[in-house]
Amino acid sequence: TQFGDLLEDTSAVSPEQSVLTLLRSEELDDLIGQLDDRTASIIKMRYGIEDGRERTLTEVGKQHGLTRERIRQIEKHALLELKRMAHDTGFDAAA
């Protein structure tokens, strides 16, 4: 037995953590699903939720036919709304 084999790998994700991450992801999807379609799309694009690629305000604005400033305003409002919904459902307590 090598000494390194006896040490715990602190970078490994525990099964419990994997399950919690998955549940939080599903809960976040549920919360985003409560937003209107345009707002949900903006949040998903900005944070790369569907494809892992985060978009800039300008990129999202071009996709939606809006200015980058309007996208910023919608995003800010949506994040506040998501925070409120998370608090109301108790989701933020688990994070």
Short mmCIF file of C-alpha atoms in Angstrom, two decimals:
data_model
loop_
_atom_site.label_atom_id
_atom_site.label_comp_id
_atom_site.label_asym_id
_atom_site.label_seq_id
_atom_site.Cartn_x
_atom_site.Cartn_y
_atom_site.Cartn_z
CA THR A 1 0.00 0.00 0.00
CA GLN A 2 1.28 3.40 -0.97
CA PHE A 3 1.01 6.24 1.54
CA GLY A 4 -0.93 8.29 -1.01
CA ASP A 5 -3.56 5.54 -1.22
CA LEU A 6 -4.36 6.08 2.45
CA LEU A 7 -4.98 9.82 2.12
CA GLU A 8 -8.45 11.10 1.37
CA ASP A 9 -8.82 12.79 -2.01
CA THR A 10 -10.21 16.15 -0.92
CA SER A 11 -10.81 17.20 -4.53
CA ALA A 12 -13.21 14.29 -5.17
CA VAL A 13 -16.92 15.06 -5.05
CA SER A 14 -18.81 12.88 -2.59
CA PRO A 15 -21.93 11.02 -3.74
CA GLU A 16 -23.96 13.15 -1.32
CA GLN A 17 -22.58 16.35 -2.84
CA SER A 18 -23.35 15.07 -6.33
CA VAL A 19 -26.97 14.43 -5.36
CA LEU A 20 -27.28 17.85 -3.70
CA THR A 21 -25.83 19.53 -6.78
CA LEU A 22 -28.29 17.68 -9.02
CA LEU A 23 -31.24 18.57 -6.79
CA ARG A 24 -30.21 22.21 -6.69
CA SER A 25 -29.87 22.19 -10.47
CA GLU A 26 -33.37 20.74 -10.84
CA GLU A 27 -34.77 23.24 -8.34
CA LEU A 28 -33.08 26.09 -10.21
CA ASP A 29 -34.61 24.82 -13.47
CA ASP A 30 -38.02 24.84 -11.76
CA LEU A 31 -37.51 28.43 -10.57
CA ILE A 32 -36.36 29.62 -13.99
CA GLY A 33 -39.36 27.87 -15.50
CA GLN A 34 -41.61 30.20 -13.50
CA LEU A 35 -40.21 33.24 -15.34
CA ASP A 36 -41.77 34.39 -18.60
CA ASP A 37 -40.24 32.79 -21.70
CA ARG A 38 -38.15 35.80 -22.76
CA THR A 39 -36.74 36.39 -19.30
CA ALA A 40 -35.96 32.69 -18.81
CA SER A 41 -34.17 32.64 -22.17
CA ILE A 42 -32.11 35.69 -21.21
CA ILE A 43 -31.04 34.14 -17.90
CA LYS A 44 -30.18 30.82 -19.55
CA MET A 45 -28.10 32.56 -22.22
CA ARG A 46 -26.30 34.89 -19.83
CA TYR A 47 -25.28 32.07 -17.48
CA GLY A 48 -24.82 29.30 -20.06
CA ILE A 49 -27.40 27.13 -18.34
CA GLU A 50 -28.38 25.10 -21.40
CA ASP A 51 -25.11 24.79 -23.29
CA GLY A 52 -22.38 25.88 -20.87
CA ARG A 53 -21.54 28.99 -22.93
CA GLU A 54 -22.17 32.28 -21.16
CA ARG A 55 -23.26 35.08 -23.53
CA THR A 56 -22.48 38.77 -23.23
CA LEU A 57 -25.18 41.38 -22.82
CA THR A 58 -24.60 42.38 -26.44
CA GLU A 59 -24.93 38.80 -27.73
CA VAL A 60 -28.15 38.25 -25.81
CA GLY A 61 -29.46 41.62 -26.95
CA LYS A 62 -28.87 40.78 -30.61
CA GLN A 63 -30.64 37.44 -30.18
CA HIS A 64 -33.68 39.13 -28.63
CA GLY A 65 -33.67 42.36 -30.63
CA LEU A 66 -33.00 44.46 -27.53
CA THR A 67 -30.23 46.78 -26.38
CA ARG A 68 -27.55 45.53 -24.02
CA GLU A 69 -28.88 47.97 -21.41
CA ARG A 70 -32.39 46.52 -21.65
CA ILE A 71 -30.96 43.00 -21.29
CA ARG A 72 -29.06 44.17 -18.19
CA GLN A 73 -32.27 45.57 -16.71
CA ILE A 74 -34.23 42.39 -17.43
CA GLU A 75 -31.43 40.25 -15.99
CA LYS A 76 -31.23 42.35 -12.82
CA HIS A 77 -34.99 42.14 -12.28
CA ALA A 78 -34.99 38.39 -13.01
CA LEU A 79 -32.20 37.72 -10.51
CA LEU A 80 -34.13 39.59 -7.82
CA GLU A 81 -37.25 37.61 -8.70
CA LEU A 82 -35.34 34.29 -8.62
CA LYS A 83 -33.89 35.21 -5.24
CA ARG A 84 -37.38 36.00 -3.91
CA MET A 85 -38.80 32.75 -5.29
CA ALA A 86 -35.89 30.77 -3.85
CA HIS A 87 -36.46 32.35 -0.46
CA ASP A 88 -40.21 31.67 -0.61
CA THR A 89 -39.66 28.00 -1.45
CA GLY A 90 -36.85 27.51 1.08
CA PHE A 91 -34.39 26.73 -1.72
CA ASP A 92 -31.91 29.35 -0.51
CA ALA A 93 -31.66 27.69 2.91
CA ALA A 94 -30.28 24.51 1.35
CA ALA A 95 -27.54 26.29 -0.58
#
